[in-house]
Coordinates of C-alpha atoms in Angstrom, one line a residue:
X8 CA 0.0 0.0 0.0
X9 CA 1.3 3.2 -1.1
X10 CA 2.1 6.5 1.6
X11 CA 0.1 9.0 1.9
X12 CA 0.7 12.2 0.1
X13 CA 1.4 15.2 2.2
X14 CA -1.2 17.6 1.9
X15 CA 0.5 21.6 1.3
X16 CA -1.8 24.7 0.9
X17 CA -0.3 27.0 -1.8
X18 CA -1.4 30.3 -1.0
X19 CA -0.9 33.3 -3.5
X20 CA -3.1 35.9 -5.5
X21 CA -0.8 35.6 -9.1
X22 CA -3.0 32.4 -10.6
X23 CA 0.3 31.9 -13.0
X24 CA 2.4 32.1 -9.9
X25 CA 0.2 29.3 -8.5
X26 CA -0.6 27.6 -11.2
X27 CA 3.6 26.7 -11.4
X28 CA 4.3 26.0 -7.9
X29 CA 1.1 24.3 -7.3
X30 CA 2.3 22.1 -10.6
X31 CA 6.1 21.7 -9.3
X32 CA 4.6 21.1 -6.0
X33 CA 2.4 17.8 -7.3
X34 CA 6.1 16.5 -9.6
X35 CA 7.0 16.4 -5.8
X36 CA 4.0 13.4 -4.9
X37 CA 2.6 16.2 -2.9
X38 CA -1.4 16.9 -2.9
X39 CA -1.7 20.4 -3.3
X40 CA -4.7 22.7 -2.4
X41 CA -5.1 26.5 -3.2
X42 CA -6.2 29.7 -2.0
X43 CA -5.9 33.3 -3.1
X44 CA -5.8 35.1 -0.6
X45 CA -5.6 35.2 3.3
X46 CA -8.7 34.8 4.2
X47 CA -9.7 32.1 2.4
X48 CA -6.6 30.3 3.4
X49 CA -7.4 30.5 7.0
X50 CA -10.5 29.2 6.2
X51 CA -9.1 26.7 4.3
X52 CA -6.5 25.5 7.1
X53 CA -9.4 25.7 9.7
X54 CA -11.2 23.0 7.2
X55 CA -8.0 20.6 5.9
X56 CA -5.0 21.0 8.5
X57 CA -2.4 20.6 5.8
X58 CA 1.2 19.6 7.0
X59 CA 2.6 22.6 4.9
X60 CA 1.6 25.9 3.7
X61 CA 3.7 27.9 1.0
X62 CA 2.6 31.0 1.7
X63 CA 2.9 34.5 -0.4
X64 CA 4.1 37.7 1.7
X65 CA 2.2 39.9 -1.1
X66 CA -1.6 39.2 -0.1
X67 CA -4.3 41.0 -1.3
X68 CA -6.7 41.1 2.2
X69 CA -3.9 40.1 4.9
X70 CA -0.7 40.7 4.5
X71 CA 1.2 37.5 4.7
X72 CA 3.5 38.2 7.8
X73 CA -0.2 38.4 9.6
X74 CA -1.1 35.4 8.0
X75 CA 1.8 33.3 9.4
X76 CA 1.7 34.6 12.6
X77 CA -2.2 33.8 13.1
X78 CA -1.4 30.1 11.6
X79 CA 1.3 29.4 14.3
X80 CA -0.8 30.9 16.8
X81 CA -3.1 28.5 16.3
X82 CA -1.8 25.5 14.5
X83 CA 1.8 25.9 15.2
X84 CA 2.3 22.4 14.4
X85 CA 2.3 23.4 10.8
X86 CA 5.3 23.8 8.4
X87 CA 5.4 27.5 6.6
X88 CA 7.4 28.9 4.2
X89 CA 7.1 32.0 2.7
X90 CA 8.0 33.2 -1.0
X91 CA 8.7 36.8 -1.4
X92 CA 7.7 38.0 -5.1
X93 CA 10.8 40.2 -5.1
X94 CA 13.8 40.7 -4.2
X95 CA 14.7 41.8 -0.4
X96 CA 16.8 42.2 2.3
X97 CA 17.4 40.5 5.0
X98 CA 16.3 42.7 7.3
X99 CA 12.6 41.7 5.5
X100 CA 13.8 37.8 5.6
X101 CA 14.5 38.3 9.3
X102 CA 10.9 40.1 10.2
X103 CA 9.3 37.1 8.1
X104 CA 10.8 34.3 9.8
X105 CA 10.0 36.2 13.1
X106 CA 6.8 36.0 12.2
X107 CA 7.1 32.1 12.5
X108 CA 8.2 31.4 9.2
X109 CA 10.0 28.4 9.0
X110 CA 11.7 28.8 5.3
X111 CA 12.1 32.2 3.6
X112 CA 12.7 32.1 0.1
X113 CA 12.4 34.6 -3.2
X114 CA 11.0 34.1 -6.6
X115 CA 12.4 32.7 -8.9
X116 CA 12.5 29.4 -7.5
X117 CA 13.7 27.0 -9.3
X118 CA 10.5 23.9 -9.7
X119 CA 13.4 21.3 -8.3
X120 CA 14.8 23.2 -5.5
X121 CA 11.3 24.5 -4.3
X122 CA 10.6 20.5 -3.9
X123 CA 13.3 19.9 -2.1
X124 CA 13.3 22.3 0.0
X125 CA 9.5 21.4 1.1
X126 CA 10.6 18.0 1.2
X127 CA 13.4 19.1 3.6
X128 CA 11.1 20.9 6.3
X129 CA 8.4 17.9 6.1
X130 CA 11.0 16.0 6.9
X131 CA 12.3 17.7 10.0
X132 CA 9.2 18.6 11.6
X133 CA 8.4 14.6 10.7
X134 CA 11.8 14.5 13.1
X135 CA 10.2 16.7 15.9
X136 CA 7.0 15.0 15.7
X137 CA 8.1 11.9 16.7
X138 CA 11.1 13.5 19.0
X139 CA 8.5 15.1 20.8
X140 CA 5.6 12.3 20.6
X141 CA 8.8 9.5 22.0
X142 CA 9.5 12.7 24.7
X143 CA 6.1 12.8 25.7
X144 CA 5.2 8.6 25.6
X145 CA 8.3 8.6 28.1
X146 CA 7.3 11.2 30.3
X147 CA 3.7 9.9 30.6
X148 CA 5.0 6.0 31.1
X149 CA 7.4 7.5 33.8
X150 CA 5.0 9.6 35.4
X151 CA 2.2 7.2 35.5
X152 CA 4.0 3.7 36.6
X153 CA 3.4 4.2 40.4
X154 CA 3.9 0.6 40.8
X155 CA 6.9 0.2 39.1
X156 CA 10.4 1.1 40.1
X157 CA 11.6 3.2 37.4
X158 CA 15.3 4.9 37.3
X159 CA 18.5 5.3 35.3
X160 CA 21.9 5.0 36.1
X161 CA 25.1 6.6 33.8
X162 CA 27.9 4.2 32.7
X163 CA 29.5 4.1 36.6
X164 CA 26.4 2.5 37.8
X165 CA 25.5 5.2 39.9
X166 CA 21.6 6.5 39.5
X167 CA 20.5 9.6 37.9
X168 CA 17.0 9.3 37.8
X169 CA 14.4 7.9 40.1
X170 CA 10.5 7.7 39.7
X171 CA 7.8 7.8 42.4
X172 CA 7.2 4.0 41.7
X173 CA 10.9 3.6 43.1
X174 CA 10.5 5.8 46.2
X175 CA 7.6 3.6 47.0
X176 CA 8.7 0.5 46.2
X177 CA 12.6 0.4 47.5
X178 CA 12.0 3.1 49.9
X179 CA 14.9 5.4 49.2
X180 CA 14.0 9.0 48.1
X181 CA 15.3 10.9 45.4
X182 CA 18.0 13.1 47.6
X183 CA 18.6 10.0 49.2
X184 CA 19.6 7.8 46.1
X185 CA 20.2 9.6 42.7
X186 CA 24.5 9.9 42.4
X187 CA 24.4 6.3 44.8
X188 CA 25.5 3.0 43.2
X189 CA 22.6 1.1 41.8
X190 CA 23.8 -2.2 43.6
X191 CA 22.3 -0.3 47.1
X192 CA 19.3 -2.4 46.0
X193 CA 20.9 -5.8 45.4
X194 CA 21.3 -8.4 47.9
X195 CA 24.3 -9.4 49.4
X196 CA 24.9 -12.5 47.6
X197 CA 24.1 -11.0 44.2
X198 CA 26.5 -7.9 44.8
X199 CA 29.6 -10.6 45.4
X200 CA 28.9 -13.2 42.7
X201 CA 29.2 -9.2 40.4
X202 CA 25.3 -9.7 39.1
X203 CA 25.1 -5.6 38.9
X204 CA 28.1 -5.3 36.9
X205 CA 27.2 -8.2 34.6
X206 CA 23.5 -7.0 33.7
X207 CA 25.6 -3.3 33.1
X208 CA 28.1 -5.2 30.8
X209 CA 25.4 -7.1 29.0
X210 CA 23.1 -3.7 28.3
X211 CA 26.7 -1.9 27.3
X212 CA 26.6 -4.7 24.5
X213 CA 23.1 -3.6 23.0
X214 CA 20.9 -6.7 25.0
X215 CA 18.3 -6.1 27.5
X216 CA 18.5 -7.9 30.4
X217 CA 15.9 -9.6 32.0
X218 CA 15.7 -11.1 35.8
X219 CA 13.6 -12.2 38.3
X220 CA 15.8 -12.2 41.1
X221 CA 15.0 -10.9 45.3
X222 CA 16.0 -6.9 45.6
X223 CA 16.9 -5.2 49.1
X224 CA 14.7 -2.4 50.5
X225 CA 16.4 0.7 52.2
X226 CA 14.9 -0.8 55.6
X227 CA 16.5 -4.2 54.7
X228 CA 13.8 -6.3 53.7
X229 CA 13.5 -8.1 50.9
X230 CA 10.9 -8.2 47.8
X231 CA 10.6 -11.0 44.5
X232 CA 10.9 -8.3 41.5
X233 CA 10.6 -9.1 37.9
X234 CA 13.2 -6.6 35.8
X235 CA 14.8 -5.6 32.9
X236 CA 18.1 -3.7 31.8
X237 CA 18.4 -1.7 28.7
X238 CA 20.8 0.5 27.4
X239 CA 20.0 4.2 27.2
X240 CA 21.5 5.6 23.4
X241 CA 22.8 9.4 22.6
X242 CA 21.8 10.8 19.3
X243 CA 25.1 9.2 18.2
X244 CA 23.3 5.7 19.0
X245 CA 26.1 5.1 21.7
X246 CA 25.4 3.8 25.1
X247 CA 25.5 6.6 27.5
X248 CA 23.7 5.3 30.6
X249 CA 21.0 2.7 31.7
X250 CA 17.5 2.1 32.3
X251 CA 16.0 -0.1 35.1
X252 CA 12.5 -1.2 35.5
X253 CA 11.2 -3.2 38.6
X254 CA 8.0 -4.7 39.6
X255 CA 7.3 -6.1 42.9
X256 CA 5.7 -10.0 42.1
X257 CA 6.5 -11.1 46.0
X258 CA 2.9 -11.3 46.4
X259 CA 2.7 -13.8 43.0
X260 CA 5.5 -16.1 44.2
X261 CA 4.3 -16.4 47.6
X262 CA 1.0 -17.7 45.9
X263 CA 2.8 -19.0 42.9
X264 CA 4.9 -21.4 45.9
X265 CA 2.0 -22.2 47.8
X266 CA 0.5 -23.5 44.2
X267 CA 3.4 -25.5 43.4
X268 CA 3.2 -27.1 46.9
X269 CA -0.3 -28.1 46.5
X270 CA 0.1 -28.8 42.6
X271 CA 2.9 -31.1 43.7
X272 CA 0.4 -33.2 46.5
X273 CA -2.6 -33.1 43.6
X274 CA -0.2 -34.2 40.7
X275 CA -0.4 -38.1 41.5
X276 CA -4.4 -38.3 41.6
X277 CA -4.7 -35.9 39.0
X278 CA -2.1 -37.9 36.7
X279 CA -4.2 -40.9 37.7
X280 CA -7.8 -39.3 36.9
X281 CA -6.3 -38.1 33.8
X282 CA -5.0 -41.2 32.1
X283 CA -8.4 -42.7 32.7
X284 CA -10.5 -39.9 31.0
X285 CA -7.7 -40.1 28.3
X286 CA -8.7 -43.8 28.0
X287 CA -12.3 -43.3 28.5
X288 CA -12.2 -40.1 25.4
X289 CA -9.9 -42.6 23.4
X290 CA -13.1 -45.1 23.1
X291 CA -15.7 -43.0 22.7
X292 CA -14.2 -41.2 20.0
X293 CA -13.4 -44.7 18.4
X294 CA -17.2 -45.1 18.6
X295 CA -18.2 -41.7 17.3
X296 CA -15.3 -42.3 14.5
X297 CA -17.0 -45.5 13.7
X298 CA -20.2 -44.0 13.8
X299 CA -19.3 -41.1 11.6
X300 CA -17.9 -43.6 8.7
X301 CA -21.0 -46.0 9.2
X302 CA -23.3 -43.2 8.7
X303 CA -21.8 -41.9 5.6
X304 CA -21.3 -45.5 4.3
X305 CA -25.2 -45.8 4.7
X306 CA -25.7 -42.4 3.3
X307 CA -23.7 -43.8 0.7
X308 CA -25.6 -47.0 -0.1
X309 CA -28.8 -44.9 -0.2
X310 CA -27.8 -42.9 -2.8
X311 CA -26.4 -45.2 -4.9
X312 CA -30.0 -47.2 -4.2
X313 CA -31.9 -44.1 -5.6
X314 CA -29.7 -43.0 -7.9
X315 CA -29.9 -47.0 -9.2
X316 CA -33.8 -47.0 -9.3
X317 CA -34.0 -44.0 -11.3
X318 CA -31.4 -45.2 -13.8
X319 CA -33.1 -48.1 -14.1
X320 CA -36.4 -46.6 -14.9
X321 CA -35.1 -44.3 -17.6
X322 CA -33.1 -47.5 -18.7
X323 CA -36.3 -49.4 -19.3
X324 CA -38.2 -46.7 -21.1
X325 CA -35.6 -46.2 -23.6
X326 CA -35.1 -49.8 -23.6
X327 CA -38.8 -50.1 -25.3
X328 CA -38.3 -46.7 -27.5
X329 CA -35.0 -48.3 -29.0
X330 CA -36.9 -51.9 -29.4
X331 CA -39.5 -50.4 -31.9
X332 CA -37.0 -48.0 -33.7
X333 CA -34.9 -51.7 -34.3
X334 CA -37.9 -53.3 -35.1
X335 CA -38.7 -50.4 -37.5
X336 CA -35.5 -50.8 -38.9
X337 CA -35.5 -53.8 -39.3
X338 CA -39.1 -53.8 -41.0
X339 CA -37.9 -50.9 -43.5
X340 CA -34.9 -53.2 -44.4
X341 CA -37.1 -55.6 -46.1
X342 CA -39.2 -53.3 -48.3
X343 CA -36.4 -50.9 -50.0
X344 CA -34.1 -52.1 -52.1
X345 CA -31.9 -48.6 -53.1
X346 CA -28.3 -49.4 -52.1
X347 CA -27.9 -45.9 -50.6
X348 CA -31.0 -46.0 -48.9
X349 CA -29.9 -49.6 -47.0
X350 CA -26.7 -48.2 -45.7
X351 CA -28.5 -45.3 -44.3
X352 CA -30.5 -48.1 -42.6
X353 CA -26.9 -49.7 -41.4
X354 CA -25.6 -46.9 -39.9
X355 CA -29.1 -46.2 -38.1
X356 CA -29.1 -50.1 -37.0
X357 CA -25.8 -49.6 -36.1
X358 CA -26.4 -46.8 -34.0
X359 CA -29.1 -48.1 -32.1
X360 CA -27.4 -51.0 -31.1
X361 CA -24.9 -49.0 -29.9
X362 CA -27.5 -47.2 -27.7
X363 CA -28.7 -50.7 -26.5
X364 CA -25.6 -51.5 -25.6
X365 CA -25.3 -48.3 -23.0
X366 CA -28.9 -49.6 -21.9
X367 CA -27.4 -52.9 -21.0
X368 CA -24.9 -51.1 -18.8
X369 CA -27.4 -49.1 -17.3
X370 CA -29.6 -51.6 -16.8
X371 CA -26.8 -53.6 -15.1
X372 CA -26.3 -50.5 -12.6
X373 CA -29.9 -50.8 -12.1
X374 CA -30.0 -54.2 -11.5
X375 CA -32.3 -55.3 -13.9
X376 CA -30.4 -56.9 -16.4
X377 CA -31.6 -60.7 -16.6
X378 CA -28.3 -62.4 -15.2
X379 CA -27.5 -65.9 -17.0
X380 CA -26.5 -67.8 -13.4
X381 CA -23.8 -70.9 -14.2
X382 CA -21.9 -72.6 -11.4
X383 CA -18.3 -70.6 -11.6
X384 CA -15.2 -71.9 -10.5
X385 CA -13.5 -68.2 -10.5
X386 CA -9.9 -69.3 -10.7
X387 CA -10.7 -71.2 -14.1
X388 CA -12.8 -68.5 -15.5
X389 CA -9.9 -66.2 -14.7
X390 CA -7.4 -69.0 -15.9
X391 CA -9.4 -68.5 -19.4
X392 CA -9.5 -64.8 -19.3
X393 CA -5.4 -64.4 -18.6
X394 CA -4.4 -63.9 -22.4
X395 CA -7.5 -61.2 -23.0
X396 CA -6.0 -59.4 -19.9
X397 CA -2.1 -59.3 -20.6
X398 CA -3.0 -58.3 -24.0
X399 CA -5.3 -55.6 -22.6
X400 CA -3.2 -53.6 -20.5
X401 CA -0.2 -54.2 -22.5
X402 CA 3.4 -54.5 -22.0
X403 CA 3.8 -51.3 -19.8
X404 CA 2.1 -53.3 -17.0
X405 CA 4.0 -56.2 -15.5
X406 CA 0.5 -58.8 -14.7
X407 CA 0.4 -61.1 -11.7
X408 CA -2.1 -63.6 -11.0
X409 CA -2.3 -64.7 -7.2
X410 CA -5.4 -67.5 -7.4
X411 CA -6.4 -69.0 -3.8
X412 CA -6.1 -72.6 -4.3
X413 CA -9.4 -73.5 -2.4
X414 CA -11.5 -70.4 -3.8
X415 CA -14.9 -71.1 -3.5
X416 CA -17.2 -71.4 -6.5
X417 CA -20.2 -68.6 -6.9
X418 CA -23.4 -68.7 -8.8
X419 CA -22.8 -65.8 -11.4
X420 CA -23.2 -64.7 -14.9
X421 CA -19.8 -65.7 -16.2
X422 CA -19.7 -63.1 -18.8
X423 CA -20.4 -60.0 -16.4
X424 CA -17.9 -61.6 -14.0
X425 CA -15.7 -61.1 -17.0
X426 CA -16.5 -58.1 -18.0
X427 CA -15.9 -56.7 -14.2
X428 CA -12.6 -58.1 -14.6
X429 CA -11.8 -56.5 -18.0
X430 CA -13.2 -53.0 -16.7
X431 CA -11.5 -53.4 -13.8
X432 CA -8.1 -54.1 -15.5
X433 CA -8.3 -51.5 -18.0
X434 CA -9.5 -48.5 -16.0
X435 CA -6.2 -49.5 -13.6
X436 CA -4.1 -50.0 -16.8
X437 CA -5.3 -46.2 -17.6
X438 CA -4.5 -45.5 -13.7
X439 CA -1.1 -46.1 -14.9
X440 CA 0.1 -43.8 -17.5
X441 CA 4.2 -44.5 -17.0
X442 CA 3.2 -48.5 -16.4
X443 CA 3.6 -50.3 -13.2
X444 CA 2.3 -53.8 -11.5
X445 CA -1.0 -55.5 -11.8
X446 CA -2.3 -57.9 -9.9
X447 CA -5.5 -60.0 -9.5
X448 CA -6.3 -62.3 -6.6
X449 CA -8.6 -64.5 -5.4
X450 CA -9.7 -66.1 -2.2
X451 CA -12.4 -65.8 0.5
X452 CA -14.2 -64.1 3.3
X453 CA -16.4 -64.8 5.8
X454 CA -18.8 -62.1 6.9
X455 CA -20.7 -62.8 10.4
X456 CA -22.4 -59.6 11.0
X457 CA -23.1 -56.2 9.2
X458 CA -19.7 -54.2 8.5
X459 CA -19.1 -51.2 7.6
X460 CA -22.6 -49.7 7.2
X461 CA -23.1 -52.0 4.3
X462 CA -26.5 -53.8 3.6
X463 CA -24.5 -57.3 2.2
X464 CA -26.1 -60.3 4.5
X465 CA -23.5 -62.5 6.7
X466 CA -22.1 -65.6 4.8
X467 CA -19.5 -66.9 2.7
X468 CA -18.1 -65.0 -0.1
X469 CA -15.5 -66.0 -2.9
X470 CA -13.4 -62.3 -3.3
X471 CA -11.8 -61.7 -6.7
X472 CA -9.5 -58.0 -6.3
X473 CA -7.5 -56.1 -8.9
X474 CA -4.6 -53.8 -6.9
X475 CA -2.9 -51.7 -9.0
X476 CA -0.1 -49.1 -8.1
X477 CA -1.6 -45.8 -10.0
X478 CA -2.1 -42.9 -9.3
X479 CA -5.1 -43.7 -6.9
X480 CA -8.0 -41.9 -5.8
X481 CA -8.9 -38.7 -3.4
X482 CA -12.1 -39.1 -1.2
X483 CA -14.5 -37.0 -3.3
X484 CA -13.6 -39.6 -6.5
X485 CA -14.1 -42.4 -3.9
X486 CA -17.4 -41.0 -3.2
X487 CA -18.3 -40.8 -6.8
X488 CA -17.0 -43.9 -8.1
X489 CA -20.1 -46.0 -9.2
X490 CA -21.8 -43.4 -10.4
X491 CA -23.0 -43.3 -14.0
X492 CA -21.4 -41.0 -16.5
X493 CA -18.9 -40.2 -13.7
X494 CA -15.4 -40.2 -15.2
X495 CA -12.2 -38.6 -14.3
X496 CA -11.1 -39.5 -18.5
X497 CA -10.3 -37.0 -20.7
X498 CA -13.2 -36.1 -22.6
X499 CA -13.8 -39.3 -25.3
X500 CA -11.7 -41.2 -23.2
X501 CA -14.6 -43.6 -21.4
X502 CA -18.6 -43.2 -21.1
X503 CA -18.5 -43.2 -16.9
X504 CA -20.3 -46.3 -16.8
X505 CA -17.6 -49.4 -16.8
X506 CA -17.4 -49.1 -12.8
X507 CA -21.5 -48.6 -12.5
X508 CA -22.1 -51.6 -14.5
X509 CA -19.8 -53.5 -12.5
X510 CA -21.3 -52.6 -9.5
X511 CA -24.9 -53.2 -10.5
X512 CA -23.9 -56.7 -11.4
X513 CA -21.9 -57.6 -8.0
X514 CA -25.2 -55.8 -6.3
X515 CA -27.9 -57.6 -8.4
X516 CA -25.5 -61.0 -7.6
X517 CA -26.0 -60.6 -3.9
X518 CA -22.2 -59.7 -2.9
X519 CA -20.5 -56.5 -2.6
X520 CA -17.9 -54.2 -4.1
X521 CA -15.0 -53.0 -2.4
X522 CA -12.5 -50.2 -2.7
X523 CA -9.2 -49.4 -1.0
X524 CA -7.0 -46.4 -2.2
X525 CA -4.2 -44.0 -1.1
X526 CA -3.9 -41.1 -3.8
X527 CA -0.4 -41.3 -5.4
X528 CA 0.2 -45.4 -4.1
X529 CA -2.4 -46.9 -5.8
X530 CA -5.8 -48.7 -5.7
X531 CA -7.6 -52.2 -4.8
X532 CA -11.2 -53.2 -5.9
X533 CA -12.7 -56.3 -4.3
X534 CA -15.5 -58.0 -5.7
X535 CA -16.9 -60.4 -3.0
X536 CA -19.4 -62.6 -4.6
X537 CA -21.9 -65.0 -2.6
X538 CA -20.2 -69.1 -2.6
X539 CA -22.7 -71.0 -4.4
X540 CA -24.5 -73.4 -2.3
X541 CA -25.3 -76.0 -5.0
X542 CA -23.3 -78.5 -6.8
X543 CA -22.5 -78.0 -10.4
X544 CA -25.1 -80.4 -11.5
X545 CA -28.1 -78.6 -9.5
X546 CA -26.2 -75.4 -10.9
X547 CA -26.8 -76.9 -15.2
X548 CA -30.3 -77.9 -13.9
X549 CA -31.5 -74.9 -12.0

């Protein structure tokens, strides 16, 4: 943010005389206000207060000696300088600057030296401002600290100063103490391990000194004081003296002793108490963490079961709409013979299939695809599917295959389980632009009791899981994983609905979908599908 402009009135009855220091004035960063004569530029200094006021001697109304003498009167804070229009003597220069003046100069000024010049007195009444403001904070902290012990000593360590929060305090009057060593006050000890002379030393270096420490009264007690040292500067920014400043805290440590005293015979039980709350706090925020992710697991569920439903509506009512336009088709087909005309068909036959196809996938998030159930033996199907898969996600990707020797069969729709697997693969083949490992497993689970917020019944479930070590996933794509059309593919890159369809199958099956993933380590998707209870005959037959 930039400063501030000063603010200088430019007073004079010549508008081309104005007009060119007002002009010079502003080439200087200053704001600049006007006035013609004195009058108005009394007025105008009653109004604005500006810092500085260049002020013509050669007024119209009031002559400009008058003018200056009424402004320090009663703003004497502000900076004047006076322009005479001609040239005088110094006799006039003299009666002018008695006037309270502080800058006489005569036309022509130069543009560069008249900005200099009013930069020069800015800046040293900037300099007596804040002389006078320090002077005064000083005086008034002095003045008003009755209960602290305030006084200065020279280089010798004797005092020169001493405030009435020292007389009361230590007890020693002014008379009594100002030209005395400051180690009066010290205690005995203190004075012969040379404690005065090392806090002088260390202020004499430029640091400030800070103590807590028992000081002697002049009637020999003894009171707990919290002080600092710090070196008093000349205008040459040498140390020429000290500055002490006490504060009687024997009150606080008598309290602060008796505290520690009773802290120390409370500490055991409250050490005690406190490791049990600790434990106690530990398990209930387990429970409230658990709750927390149970809740939004079943918040997560019921989405997915609405957002399911309605997919599956709209799947079905396009499903019948794309039904008659193939049957249409179809229909047409047979009653025109034009060449053109039948490729137009094609492409529109085409076309719709391709529409039934996203239907199928829709439906399949929906759950109301009709599933083809065959007893599976999952490490065979997968045995049969391991050429289609290395071929798939290509050389980039080293493939592993980690099959459970005593895998449980499911009852399934072998070519959605394989078409979970291939979506699976691929979207973690495209998880892994650079290449890396893939791995699919299988094996089994036993669920005994609802977990994790989930709807999937206890039993016995056959897992199949494809961990890759992509890029992984953040929590809001977690969230959003099965949802339809939801892809984080560049645009042409994937339709959203590989993982939906994949999920509507496993759901529709009875079993459960999975997901584990660290952003930047990778991702695992387990599919736990329900172990078939019938033999592979009863399976064929059913």
């Amino acid at each position: 943010m930039s400063a501030i402009p000063p603010l200088v009135l430019n007073v004079d009855d010549d508008p081309a005389n104005r007009y060119v220091k007002t002009r010079s004035l502003r080439m200087g960063g200053m704001e600049v206000i006007e006035a013609e004569d004195g009058a108005s530029a009394l007025a105008v200094i009653a109004e604005r207060q500006p810092l500085l006021v260049l002020l013509d001697v050669n007024l119209p109304d009031v002559n400009g000696l008058e003018v200056c003498r009424r402004i320090k009167q009663s703003w004497p804070e502000i900076v004047v300088i006076q322009i005479s229009a001609t040239a005088i003597s110094s006799a006039e220069k003299i009666v002018g600057l008695e006037s309270g003046a502080d800058c006489y100069l005569t036309t022509p000024v130069e543009p560069l030296e008249l900005i200099a010049v009013t930069h020069a007195m800015l800046r040293l009444r900037q300099a007596e401002t804040r002389a006078q403001e320090a002077h005064e904070r000083y005086r008034m902290i002095v003045e008003s600290a009755v209960d602290y012990a305030i006084f200065t000593c020279g280089l010798d360590g004797r005092v020169t100063s001493w405030n009435s929060g020292a007389e009361a305090i230590l007890g020693y009057t002014p008379d009594q103490i100002v030209g005395q060593p400051c180690a009066r006050i010290f205690m005995a000890d203190d004075v012969a391990a040379d404690v005065p002379e090392t806090e002088m030393r260390s202020a004499r270096a430029g640091i400030g000194v800070r103590a807590e420490r028992w000081h002697r009264r002049r009637d020999g007690t003894r009171f707990w004081s919290s002080g600092r040292m710090v070196p008093l500067r000349d205008r040459r920014g040498e140390v020429a003296g000290f500055l002490k400043i006490l504060y009687d805290r024997t009150v606080e440590k008598d309290a602060r002793d008796a505290l520690e005293a009773l802290n120390a015979e409370l500490e055991n039980r409250v050490a005690e108490r406190t490791r049990e709350l600790a434990a106690a706090n530990e398990r209930l925020r387990a429970e409230i963490a658990e709750r927390e992710r149970t809740g939004e697991q079943i918040r997560q569920l019921q989405k997915m079961e609405a957002l399911g439903q309605l997919t599956g509506g709209i799947a079905h009512d396009f499903n019948n709409l794309l039904t008659a336009i193939l049957g249409g088709l179809e229909v047409t087909r047979l009653r025109i013979e034009d060449p053109r005309t039948l490729r137009m068909i094609d492409s529109s036959v085409s076309a719709a299939q391709r529409g039934a196809k996203l239907i199928a996938q829709l439906m399949a998030f929906a759950r109301r695809q009709n599933l083809e159930l065959d007893y599976l033996p999952i490490n065979d199907l997968l045995q049969e599917m391991r050429e289609l898969l290395e071929r798939s996600v290509g050389s980039a990707v080293t493939l592993t295959f980690d099959f459970a020797p005593d895998v449980w069969p499911v009852l399934a729709d072998a070519s959605q389980v394989q078409t979970a697997v291939l979506n699976l693969a691929i979207n973690a083949r495209d998880a892994m632009p650079e290449g890396g490992a893939l791995r699919i497993a299988t094996g089994n689970t036993l669920i005994r009791g609802p977990v994790d917020g989930t709807d999937v019944p206890p039993g016995d479930y056959a897992t199949l899981s494809v961990e890759d070590t992509g890029t992984g996933m953040s929590d809001e794509v977690k969230g959003r994983l099965f949802e339809p059309f939801f892809t984080t593919k560049e645009l042409g890159k994937g339709t959203g609905l590989g993982l939906a369809q994949v999920y509507g199958f496993v759901r529709q099956s009875g079993g459960d979908v999975r997901v584990d993933s660290v952003l930047g380590r990778g991702t695992k998707i387990t599919i736990l599908l329900p172990k078939a209870v019938e033999t592979a005959g009863e399976a064929a037959a059913v």
